[in-house]
PDB file of C-alpha atoms in Angstrom:
ATOM      1  CA  MET Z  25       5.032 -20.905 -36.394  1.00  0.00           C
ATOM      2  CA  LYS Z  26       7.300 -22.307 -33.754  1.00  0.00           C
ATOM      3  CA  VAL Z  27       6.844 -25.940 -32.698  1.00  0.00           C
ATOM      4  CA  VAL Z  28       6.674 -26.377 -28.919  1.00  0.00           C
ATOM      5  CA  ARG Z  29       6.108 -30.148 -28.711  1.00  0.00           C
ATOM      6  CA  ARG Z  30       4.623 -33.143 -30.491  1.00  0.00           C
ATOM      7  CA  ILE Z  31       1.212 -33.956 -29.045  1.00  0.00           C
ATOM      8  CA  ASN Z  32       0.291 -37.045 -31.018  1.00  0.00           C
ATOM      9  CA  ARG Z  33       0.940 -39.067 -34.171  1.00  0.00           C
ATOM     10  CA  GLY Z  34      -1.771 -40.823 -36.151  1.00  0.00           C
ATOM     11  CA  GLY Z  35      -2.045 -42.720 -39.403  1.00  0.00           C
ATOM     12  CA  PHE Z  36      -2.526 -39.638 -41.577  1.00  0.00           C
ATOM     13  CA  GLY Z  37      -0.356 -37.105 -39.814  1.00  0.00           C
ATOM     14  CA  TYR Z  38       0.750 -35.563 -36.569  1.00  0.00           C
ATOM     15  CA  VAL Z  39      -0.395 -32.871 -34.175  1.00  0.00           C
ATOM     16  CA  ASP Z  40       2.036 -30.397 -32.636  1.00  0.00           C
ATOM     17  CA  GLU Z  41       1.579 -27.651 -30.123  1.00  0.00           C
ATOM     18  CA  VAL Z  42       2.810 -24.520 -31.887  1.00  0.00           C
ATOM     19  CA  VAL Z  43       3.026 -20.826 -31.188  1.00  0.00           C
ATOM     20  CA  ASP Z  44       1.260 -19.003 -34.013  1.00  0.00           C
ATOM     21  CA  ASN Z  45       2.239 -15.663 -35.511  1.00  0.00           C
ATOM     22  CA  ASP Z  46       0.137 -13.854 -32.866  1.00  0.00           C
ATOM     23  CA  GLY Z  47       2.012 -15.590 -30.036  1.00  0.00           C
ATOM     24  CA  LYS Z  48      -0.931 -17.858 -29.196  1.00  0.00           C
ATOM     25  CA  HIS Z  49      -0.450 -21.555 -28.363  1.00  0.00           C
ATOM     26  CA  VAL Z  50      -2.561 -23.690 -30.713  1.00  0.00           C
ATOM     27  CA  ALA Z  51      -2.580 -27.251 -32.050  1.00  0.00           C
ATOM     28  CA  ARG Z  52      -1.470 -27.771 -35.661  1.00  0.00           C
ATOM     29  CA  LYS Z  53      -2.389 -30.947 -37.532  1.00  0.00           C
ATOM     30  CA  THR Z  54      -0.040 -31.659 -40.435  1.00  0.00           C
ATOM     31  CA  PHE Z  55      -0.701 -34.145 -43.225  1.00  0.00           C
ATOM     32  CA  ASP Z  56       1.999 -36.842 -43.117  1.00  0.00           C
ATOM     33  CA  PRO Z  57       0.734 -40.381 -43.737  1.00  0.00           C
ATOM     34  CA  GLN Z  58       2.746 -43.267 -42.352  1.00  0.00           C
ATOM     35  CA  LEU Z  59       4.811 -45.292 -44.817  1.00  0.00           C
ATOM     36  CA  GLY Z  60       2.340 -48.153 -45.196  1.00  0.00           C
ATOM     37  CA  GLN Z  61      -0.309 -45.769 -46.520  1.00  0.00           C
ATOM     38  CA  ILE Z  62       1.725 -43.798 -49.036  1.00  0.00           C
ATOM     39  CA  ALA Z  63       0.578 -45.949 -51.982  1.00  0.00           C
ATOM     40  CA  ASP Z  64      -2.579 -43.852 -52.302  1.00  0.00           C
ATOM     41  CA  LEU Z  65      -1.159 -40.474 -51.313  1.00  0.00           C
ATOM     42  CA  ASP Z  66      -3.521 -38.427 -53.520  1.00  0.00           C
ATOM     43  CA  SER Z  67      -6.585 -40.113 -52.023  1.00  0.00           C
ATOM     44  CA  LEU Z  68      -5.300 -39.548 -48.495  1.00  0.00           C
ATOM     45  CA  ARG Z  69      -4.601 -35.893 -49.235  1.00  0.00           C
ATOM     46  CA  ARG Z  70      -8.158 -35.464 -50.583  1.00  0.00           C
ATOM     47  CA  ARG Z  71      -9.457 -37.065 -47.364  1.00  0.00           C
ATOM     48  CA  PHE Z  72      -7.396 -34.584 -45.314  1.00  0.00           C
ATOM     49  CA  GLU Z  73      -8.805 -31.702 -47.373  1.00  0.00           C
ATOM     50  CA  ARG Z  74     -12.360 -33.041 -46.920  1.00  0.00           C
ATOM     51  CA  GLU Z  75     -11.742 -33.189 -43.160  1.00  0.00           C
ATOM     52  CA  VAL Z  76     -10.769 -29.505 -43.163  1.00  0.00           C
ATOM     53  CA  ARG Z  77     -13.686 -28.457 -45.398  1.00  0.00           C
ATOM     54  CA  ILE Z  78     -16.330 -30.239 -43.341  1.00  0.00           C
ATOM     55  CA  GLN Z  79     -14.899 -29.377 -39.939  1.00  0.00           C
ATOM     56  CA  SER Z  80     -14.484 -25.708 -40.935  1.00  0.00           C
ATOM     57  CA  ALA Z  81     -18.111 -25.487 -42.036  1.00  0.00           C
ATOM     58  CA  ILE Z  82     -19.565 -26.780 -38.766  1.00  0.00           C
ATOM     59  CA  LYS Z  83     -20.106 -24.027 -36.225  1.00  0.00           C
ATOM     60  CA  HIS Z  84     -21.110 -25.721 -32.980  1.00  0.00           C
ATOM     61  CA  PRO Z  85     -19.740 -25.351 -29.421  1.00  0.00           C
ATOM     62  CA  ASN Z  86     -19.010 -29.090 -29.181  1.00  0.00           C
ATOM     63  CA  ILE Z  87     -17.241 -29.471 -32.534  1.00  0.00           C
ATOM     64  CA  MET Z  88     -13.526 -28.623 -32.650  1.00  0.00           C
ATOM     65  CA  PRO Z  89     -13.195 -25.401 -34.664  1.00  0.00           C
ATOM     66  CA  ILE Z  90     -10.519 -24.885 -37.277  1.00  0.00           C
ATOM     67  CA  LEU Z  91      -8.715 -21.597 -36.764  1.00  0.00           C
ATOM     68  CA  LYS Z  92      -6.570 -21.499 -39.898  1.00  0.00           C
ATOM     69  CA  ALA Z  93      -5.875 -23.907 -42.745  1.00  0.00           C
ATOM     70  CA  ARG Z  94      -3.222 -23.945 -45.438  1.00  0.00           C
ATOM     71  CA  LEU Z  95      -4.164 -26.745 -47.810  1.00  0.00           C
ATOM     72  CA  ASP Z  96      -1.943 -25.250 -50.534  1.00  0.00           C
ATOM     73  CA  LYS Z  97       1.205 -25.906 -48.459  1.00  0.00           C
ATOM     74  CA  ASP Z  98       3.351 -29.006 -48.831  1.00  0.00           C
ATOM     75  CA  PRO Z  99       2.520 -30.605 -46.502  1.00  0.00           C
ATOM     76  CA  PRO Z 100      -0.939 -29.139 -45.863  1.00  0.00           C
ATOM     77  CA  TRP Z 101      -1.915 -28.279 -42.289  1.00  0.00           C
ATOM     78  CA  PHE Z 102      -4.556 -26.655 -40.131  1.00  0.00           C
ATOM     79  CA  THR Z 103      -4.690 -25.202 -36.645  1.00  0.00           C
ATOM     80  CA  MET Z 104      -7.256 -25.563 -33.897  1.00  0.00           C
ATOM     81  CA  PRO Z 105      -7.489 -24.538 -30.245  1.00  0.00           C
ATOM     82  CA  LEU Z 106      -5.111 -26.313 -27.908  1.00  0.00           C
ATOM     83  CA  ALA Z 107      -6.895 -28.860 -25.720  1.00  0.00           C
ATOM     84  CA  SER Z 108      -6.143 -29.194 -22.031  1.00  0.00           C
ATOM     85  CA  GLN Z 109      -7.122 -32.863 -21.857  1.00  0.00           C
ATOM     86  CA  SER Z 110      -8.548 -35.748 -23.843  1.00  0.00           C
ATOM     87  CA  LEU Z 111     -11.455 -37.838 -22.625  1.00  0.00           C
ATOM     88  CA  GLU Z 112      -9.071 -40.796 -22.803  1.00  0.00           C
ATOM     89  CA  GLN Z 113      -6.812 -39.096 -20.238  1.00  0.00           C
ATOM     90  CA  LYS Z 114      -9.784 -38.120 -18.080  1.00  0.00           C
ATOM     91  CA  ILE Z 115     -11.185 -41.646 -18.024  1.00  0.00           C
ATOM     92  CA  SER Z 116      -7.779 -42.982 -16.991  1.00  0.00           C
ATOM     93  CA  ASP Z 117      -7.402 -40.359 -14.231  1.00  0.00           C
ATOM     94  CA  ASP Z 118     -10.964 -40.924 -13.015  1.00  0.00           C
ATOM     95  CA  HIS Z 119     -10.457 -44.690 -12.983  1.00  0.00           C
ATOM     96  CA  GLN Z 120      -7.414 -44.310 -10.735  1.00  0.00           C
ATOM     97  CA  GLN Z 121      -9.533 -42.211  -8.362  1.00  0.00           C
ATOM     98  CA  GLY Z 122     -12.428 -44.664  -8.508  1.00  0.00           C
ATOM     99  CA  ILE Z 123     -14.896 -42.169  -9.977  1.00  0.00           C
ATOM    100  CA  PHE Z 124     -17.042 -41.884 -13.094  1.00  0.00           C
ATOM    101  CA  ASP Z 125     -17.714 -38.333 -14.231  1.00  0.00           C
ATOM    102  CA  GLN Z 126     -20.899 -37.999 -16.276  1.00  0.00           C
ATOM    103  CA  LEU Z 127     -20.336 -34.324 -17.130  1.00  0.00           C
ATOM    104  CA  PRO Z 128     -18.645 -34.883 -20.540  1.00  0.00           C
ATOM    105  CA  TRP Z 129     -21.570 -36.854 -21.958  1.00  0.00           C
ATOM    106  CA  PRO Z 130     -24.032 -34.037 -22.707  1.00  0.00           C
ATOM    107  CA  ASP Z 131     -21.306 -32.244 -24.720  1.00  0.00           C
ATOM    108  CA  ILE Z 132     -20.408 -35.402 -26.626  1.00  0.00           C
ATOM    109  CA  LEU Z 133     -24.033 -36.221 -27.378  1.00  0.00           C
ATOM    110  CA  ALA Z 134     -24.690 -32.647 -28.517  1.00  0.00           C
ATOM    111  CA  ALA Z 135     -21.791 -32.918 -30.982  1.00  0.00           C
ATOM    112  CA  VAL Z 136     -22.965 -36.263 -32.354  1.00  0.00           C
ATOM    113  CA  GLU Z 137     -26.527 -34.986 -32.618  1.00  0.00           C
ATOM    114  CA  GLU Z 138     -25.306 -31.972 -34.615  1.00  0.00           C
ATOM    115  CA  LEU Z 139     -23.240 -34.151 -36.946  1.00  0.00           C
ATOM    116  CA  HIS Z 140     -26.227 -36.405 -37.584  1.00  0.00           C
ATOM    117  CA  ARG Z 141     -28.540 -33.412 -38.067  1.00  0.00           C
ATOM    118  CA  LEU Z 142     -26.129 -32.167 -40.744  1.00  0.00           C
ATOM    119  CA  GLY Z 143     -26.050 -35.601 -42.371  1.00  0.00           C
ATOM    120  CA  TYR Z 144     -22.603 -36.846 -41.286  1.00  0.00           C
ATOM    121  CA  VAL Z 145     -21.264 -39.895 -39.507  1.00  0.00           C
ATOM    122  CA  HIS Z 146     -17.978 -39.363 -37.622  1.00  0.00           C
ATOM    123  CA  ARG Z 147     -16.801 -43.035 -37.873  1.00  0.00           C
ATOM    124  CA  ASP Z 148     -13.894 -42.576 -35.438  1.00  0.00           C
ATOM    125  CA  LEU Z 149     -15.573 -41.448 -32.240  1.00  0.00           C
ATOM    126  CA  LYS Z 150     -13.411 -42.615 -29.346  1.00  0.00           C
ATOM    127  CA  PRO Z 151     -12.135 -41.088 -26.089  1.00  0.00           C
ATOM    128  CA  ALA Z 152      -8.883 -39.931 -27.711  1.00  0.00           C
ATOM    129  CA  ASN Z 153     -10.890 -37.828 -30.210  1.00  0.00           C
ATOM    130  CA  VAL Z 154     -12.930 -36.029 -27.564  1.00  0.00           C
ATOM    131  CA  LEU Z 155     -10.991 -33.063 -26.182  1.00  0.00           C
ATOM    132  CA  ARG Z 156     -11.512 -30.452 -23.486  1.00  0.00           C
ATOM    133  CA  VAL Z 157     -11.117 -26.917 -24.810  1.00  0.00           C
ATOM    134  CA  SER Z 158     -11.761 -23.944 -22.514  1.00  0.00           C
ATOM    135  CA  GLY Z 159     -13.926 -26.036 -20.189  1.00  0.00           C
ATOM    136  CA  THR Z 160     -16.046 -27.591 -22.949  1.00  0.00           C
ATOM    137  CA  TRP Z 161     -15.793 -31.091 -24.408  1.00  0.00           C
ATOM    138  CA  VAL Z 162     -15.485 -31.083 -28.221  1.00  0.00           C
ATOM    139  CA  VAL Z 163     -15.371 -33.834 -30.816  1.00  0.00           C
ATOM    140  CA  SER Z 164     -12.318 -33.698 -33.071  1.00  0.00           C
ATOM    141  CA  ASP Z 165     -10.502 -35.718 -35.745  1.00  0.00           C
ATOM    142  CA  PHE Z 166     -12.839 -35.733 -38.735  1.00  0.00           C
ATOM    143  CA  GLY Z 167     -10.502 -37.725 -40.999  1.00  0.00           C
ATOM    144  CA  LEU Z 168     -12.988 -40.565 -41.482  1.00  0.00           C
ATOM    145  CA  ILE Z 169     -16.189 -38.485 -41.603  1.00  0.00           C
ATOM    146  CA  LEU Z 170     -18.702 -39.362 -44.315  1.00  0.00           C
ATOM    147  CA  PRO Z 171     -22.166 -38.262 -45.342  1.00  0.00           C
ATOM    148  CA  MET Z 172     -24.852 -40.635 -44.073  1.00  0.00           C
ATOM    149  CA  ALA Z 173     -26.543 -42.846 -46.630  1.00  0.00           C
ATOM    150  CA  ARG Z 174     -29.991 -41.293 -46.851  1.00  0.00           C
ATOM    151  CA  ASP Z 175     -31.583 -43.479 -49.519  1.00  0.00           C
ATOM    152  CA  THR Z 176     -31.436 -46.811 -47.753  1.00  0.00           C
ATOM    153  CA  THR Z 177     -34.143 -49.232 -46.837  1.00  0.00           C
ATOM    154  CA  VAL Z 178     -34.270 -50.772 -43.393  1.00  0.00           C
ATOM    155  CA  LEU Z 179     -35.444 -54.360 -43.307  1.00  0.00           C
ATOM    156  CA  THR Z 180     -36.891 -55.595 -40.034  1.00  0.00           C
TER     157      THR Z 180
END
């Protein structure tokens, strides 16, 4: 794969735009924790692998699909469709134009509803993790996802 450009850098790795072996432009997330987090490298790598496992298993139009994963590589990585825009960018652009676009919200809510139906909590849902792919808004970045606690008691 040929790297075209760095898209973003987070605490557990980075995302590059790459050209895959079929000549298609995709996003590749590579495991590469920042120095302050290296003390528990094995735990972070397991979290990255859990992200890939869970995200790969969810087939929903508003959840970012994983196209290919190589968890056996050093460092491990996975690819996903290349987004045209983040909700963070859209909100900023809309703010400058003095508008508020409500169209992304049904897609976002559908993704969250599906995650909850499957028993997961995203835990890092923010505008930067909502991306526009082929005209549809999808939730991405499942690095902090966890199963919901089902055996809890609510006190009122």
